[in-house]
Amino acid sequence: IQERTLVAVKPDGVQRRLIGDVIKRFERRGFKLVGMKLLKANEGILAEHYHELRRKPFYPALIHYMTSGPVVAMVWEGYNVVKTSRTMVGDTDSAEAKPGTIRGDFSIHISRNIVHASDSVETAQREINLWFHSSELVDWDCCD
Ligand code: CMP
């Protein structure tokens, strides 16, 4: 079954010029890009996005970090893309992230972990609707 997921390069990933590397990994794996934009996220969208974390002690720092620079929000489509993306991104805690994963290759700290990927099909749907208008998503097929 074809799924979609939200992947976002966080401000540290943008600042470190890792956008292309992240995109390359998803393309190479075989997923299809159906939406992408560079934006400075405001607190409203982040409050929605991180609603479940609002009472965590690190929440204020998380919002500060996520508003410190632009993010690149993307929607990727393909077979099992939600679960596979999480595997490609690696463990939330960079110290646990295996080499070969995005975090395992580029991050040393849980609070500067380069990239976001939706954690379930339901969350993905919610996050895609939050970050994108349906008109910003492109249904395309070619060469198949
Ligand atoms: P992510 O899994 O993409 O979404 C939740 C984010 O909260 C997580 O990445 C980290 O950036 C951040 N986070 C989670 N746990 C901690 C923590 N203990 N300290 C700092 N940031 C955290």
mmCIF file of C-alpha atoms and ligand atoms in Angstrom:
data_model
loop_
_atom_site.group_PDB
_atom_site.id
_atom_site.type_symbol
_atom_site.label_atom_id
_atom_site.label_comp_id
_atom_site.label_asym_id
_atom_site.label_seq_id
_atom_site.Cartn_x
_atom_site.Cartn_y
_atom_site.Cartn_z
ATOM 1 C CA ILE A 1 0.000 0.000 0.000
ATOM 2 C CA GLN A 2 1.235 3.465 -0.862
ATOM 3 C CA GLU A 3 1.766 5.729 2.167
ATOM 4 C CA ARG A 4 2.875 9.303 2.641
ATOM 5 C CA THR A 5 4.977 10.748 5.448
ATOM 6 C CA LEU A 6 6.245 14.128 6.569
ATOM 7 C CA VAL A 7 10.004 14.554 6.680
ATOM 8 C CA ALA A 8 11.507 17.857 7.750
ATOM 9 C CA VAL A 9 15.111 18.998 7.708
ATOM 10 C CA LYS A 10 15.405 20.948 10.954
ATOM 11 C CA PRO A 11 17.264 24.281 11.317
ATOM 12 C CA ASP A 12 20.553 22.596 12.249
ATOM 13 C CA GLY A 13 20.334 20.449 9.117
ATOM 14 C CA VAL A 14 19.681 23.484 6.930
ATOM 15 C CA GLN A 15 22.478 25.470 8.584
ATOM 16 C CA ARG A 16 24.903 22.572 8.051
ATOM 17 C CA ARG A 17 23.945 22.316 4.343
ATOM 18 C CA LEU A 18 22.543 18.815 4.744
ATOM 19 C CA ILE A 19 19.287 19.340 2.793
ATOM 20 C CA GLY A 20 20.695 17.723 -0.333
ATOM 21 C CA ASP A 21 22.068 14.761 1.557
ATOM 22 C CA VAL A 22 18.709 14.085 3.188
ATOM 23 C CA ILE A 23 16.865 14.356 -0.129
ATOM 24 C CA LYS A 24 19.435 12.133 -1.817
ATOM 25 C CA ARG A 25 18.898 9.359 0.719
ATOM 26 C CA PHE A 26 15.131 9.332 0.190
ATOM 27 C CA GLU A 27 15.469 9.447 -3.595
ATOM 28 C CA ARG A 28 18.090 6.716 -3.618
ATOM 29 C CA ARG A 29 15.880 4.489 -1.486
ATOM 30 C CA GLY A 30 13.163 4.793 -4.107
ATOM 31 C CA PHE A 31 10.631 7.112 -2.529
ATOM 32 C CA LYS A 32 8.759 9.785 -4.465
ATOM 33 C CA LEU A 33 8.808 13.448 -3.473
ATOM 34 C CA VAL A 34 5.284 14.877 -3.673
ATOM 35 C CA GLY A 35 5.687 18.119 -1.683
ATOM 36 C CA MET A 36 8.537 20.361 -0.540
ATOM 37 C CA LYS A 37 9.040 23.861 0.857
ATOM 38 C CA LEU A 38 11.545 25.968 2.772
ATOM 39 C CA LEU A 39 9.951 28.014 5.526
ATOM 40 C CA LYS A 40 10.526 29.617 8.891
ATOM 41 C CA ALA A 41 8.078 27.746 11.112
ATOM 42 C CA ASN A 42 6.056 29.908 13.463
ATOM 43 C CA GLU A 43 5.142 28.993 17.021
ATOM 44 C CA GLY A 44 1.554 28.193 16.016
ATOM 45 C CA ILE A 45 2.482 25.384 13.666
ATOM 46 C CA LEU A 46 5.125 24.075 16.073
ATOM 47 C CA ALA A 47 2.695 24.112 19.008
ATOM 48 C CA GLU A 48 0.423 21.874 16.927
ATOM 49 C CA HIS A 49 3.261 19.738 15.645
ATOM 50 C CA TYR A 50 4.733 19.142 19.111
ATOM 51 C CA HIS A 51 1.421 19.141 21.003
ATOM 52 C CA GLU A 52 2.220 15.865 22.774
ATOM 53 C CA LEU A 53 5.506 17.271 24.094
ATOM 54 C CA ARG A 54 4.069 20.530 25.468
ATOM 55 C CA ARG A 55 4.647 19.584 29.111
ATOM 56 C CA LYS A 56 8.180 18.229 28.662
ATOM 57 C CA PRO A 57 10.986 20.159 30.338
ATOM 58 C CA PHE A 58 12.806 20.535 27.011
ATOM 59 C CA TYR A 59 9.746 21.950 25.203
ATOM 60 C CA PRO A 60 10.739 25.662 25.360
ATOM 61 C CA ALA A 61 14.235 24.840 24.107
ATOM 62 C CA LEU A 62 12.741 22.677 21.357
ATOM 63 C CA ILE A 63 10.546 25.526 20.118
ATOM 64 C CA HIS A 64 13.470 27.968 20.322
ATOM 65 C CA TYR A 65 15.619 25.611 18.252
ATOM 66 C CA MET A 66 12.913 24.920 15.693
ATOM 67 C CA THR A 67 12.321 28.665 15.165
ATOM 68 C CA SER A 68 16.039 29.517 15.011
ATOM 69 C CA GLY A 69 16.175 29.151 11.227
ATOM 70 C CA PRO A 70 14.306 27.760 8.261
ATOM 71 C CA VAL A 71 13.203 24.164 7.933
ATOM 72 C CA VAL A 72 12.600 22.173 4.769
ATOM 73 C CA ALA A 73 9.299 20.332 4.983
ATOM 74 C CA MET A 74 8.785 17.470 2.565
ATOM 75 C CA VAL A 75 6.175 14.840 1.839
ATOM 76 C CA TRP A 76 7.535 11.517 0.619
ATOM 77 C CA GLU A 77 5.407 8.751 -0.819
ATOM 78 C CA GLY A 78 5.935 5.035 -1.285
ATOM 79 C CA TYR A 79 5.557 1.538 0.042
ATOM 80 C CA ASN A 80 5.942 1.481 3.844
ATOM 81 C CA VAL A 81 7.441 4.988 3.749
ATOM 82 C CA VAL A 82 6.462 5.863 7.332
ATOM 83 C CA LYS A 83 8.326 2.998 8.976
ATOM 84 C CA THR A 84 11.203 2.983 6.516
ATOM 85 C CA SER A 85 11.766 6.717 7.005
ATOM 86 C CA ARG A 86 12.060 6.245 10.756
ATOM 87 C CA THR A 87 14.667 3.543 10.160
ATOM 88 C CA MET A 88 16.566 5.813 7.765
ATOM 89 C CA VAL A 89 16.453 8.732 10.215
ATOM 90 C CA GLY A 90 17.685 6.652 13.165
ATOM 91 C CA ASP A 91 17.047 6.786 16.887
ATOM 92 C CA THR A 92 15.835 10.064 18.436
ATOM 93 C CA ASP A 93 18.800 9.942 20.774
ATOM 94 C CA SER A 94 21.778 10.499 18.499
ATOM 95 C CA ALA A 95 24.016 8.421 20.766
ATOM 96 C CA GLU A 96 21.797 5.424 20.005
ATOM 97 C CA ALA A 97 21.439 6.166 16.277
ATOM 98 C CA LYS A 98 23.291 3.619 14.186
ATOM 99 C CA PRO A 99 25.941 4.674 11.683
ATOM 100 C CA GLY A 100 24.349 4.696 8.240
ATOM 101 C CA THR A 101 21.253 6.454 9.524
ATOM 102 C CA ILE A 102 20.907 10.208 9.068
ATOM 103 C CA ARG A 103 21.301 10.930 12.769
ATOM 104 C CA GLY A 104 23.935 8.233 13.150
ATOM 105 C CA ASP A 105 25.992 9.895 10.446
ATOM 106 C CA PHE A 106 25.448 13.579 11.237
ATOM 107 C CA SER A 107 24.273 14.184 14.789
ATOM 108 C CA ILE A 108 25.756 13.859 18.257
ATOM 109 C CA HIS A 109 22.933 15.316 20.375
ATOM 110 C CA ILE A 110 19.236 14.564 20.907
ATOM 111 C CA SER A 111 18.304 18.244 20.742
ATOM 112 C CA ARG A 112 20.164 18.865 17.430
ATOM 113 C CA ASN A 113 19.074 15.847 15.490
ATOM 114 C CA ILE A 114 18.905 17.180 11.900
ATOM 115 C CA VAL A 115 15.642 15.722 10.749
ATOM 116 C CA HIS A 116 12.062 14.851 11.649
ATOM 117 C CA ALA A 117 9.991 11.954 10.324
ATOM 118 C CA SER A 118 6.401 11.102 11.292
ATOM 119 C CA ASP A 119 6.159 8.215 13.753
ATOM 120 C CA SER A 120 2.969 6.525 12.472
ATOM 121 C CA VAL A 121 0.595 6.568 9.525
ATOM 122 C CA GLU A 122 -1.962 8.491 11.609
ATOM 123 C CA THR A 123 0.606 11.058 12.767
ATOM 124 C CA ALA A 124 1.844 11.408 9.200
ATOM 125 C CA GLN A 125 -1.639 12.292 7.975
ATOM 126 C CA ARG A 126 -2.056 14.861 10.731
ATOM 127 C CA GLU A 127 1.391 16.386 10.129
ATOM 128 C CA ILE A 128 1.004 16.531 6.344
ATOM 129 C CA ASN A 129 -2.308 18.377 6.791
ATOM 130 C CA LEU A 130 -0.657 20.732 9.257
ATOM 131 C CA TRP A 131 2.355 21.644 7.104
ATOM 132 C CA PHE A 132 0.845 21.519 3.622
ATOM 133 C CA HIS A 133 -2.257 22.638 1.768
ATOM 134 C CA SER A 134 -3.556 19.873 -0.471
ATOM 135 C CA SER A 135 -2.841 22.182 -3.429
ATOM 136 C CA GLU A 136 0.865 22.056 -2.524
ATOM 137 C CA LEU A 137 1.040 18.289 -2.978
ATOM 138 C CA VAL A 138 1.751 17.021 -6.451
ATOM 139 C CA ASP A 139 0.403 13.715 -7.673
ATOM 140 C CA TRP A 140 2.784 12.666 -10.376
ATOM 141 C CA ASP A 141 3.826 9.610 -12.275
ATOM 142 C CA CYS A 142 6.195 9.208 -15.081
ATOM 143 C CA CYS A 143 8.263 6.665 -16.792
ATOM 144 C CA ASP A 144 6.649 3.633 -15.205
HETATM 145 P P1 CMP B 1 11.911 14.272 17.128
HETATM 146 O O1 CMP B 1 11.852 12.841 17.525
HETATM 147 O O2 CMP B 1 11.969 14.632 15.708
HETATM 148 O O3 CMP B 1 10.650 15.020 17.779
HETATM 149 C C1 CMP B 1 10.676 15.342 19.140
HETATM 150 C C2 CMP B 1 11.897 16.101 19.408
HETATM 151 O O4 CMP B 1 12.042 16.548 20.733
HETATM 152 C C3 CMP B 1 13.080 15.202 19.182
HETATM 153 O O5 CMP B 1 13.175 14.935 17.819
HETATM 154 C C4 CMP B 1 14.177 16.018 19.799
HETATM 155 O O6 CMP B 1 14.593 17.051 18.922
HETATM 156 C C5 CMP B 1 13.429 16.648 20.957
HETATM 157 N N1 CMP B 1 13.735 15.928 22.180
HETATM 158 C C6 CMP B 1 13.240 14.747 22.551
HETATM 159 N N2 CMP B 1 13.735 14.391 23.743
HETATM 160 C C7 CMP B 1 14.562 15.380 24.115
HETATM 161 C C8 CMP B 1 15.385 15.597 25.244
HETATM 162 N N3 CMP B 1 15.437 14.719 26.250
HETATM 163 N N4 CMP B 1 16.112 16.717 25.278
HETATM 164 C C9 CMP B 1 16.049 17.600 24.264
HETATM 165 N N5 CMP B 1 15.289 17.460 23.161
HETATM 166 C C10 CMP B 1 14.565 16.356 23.094
#
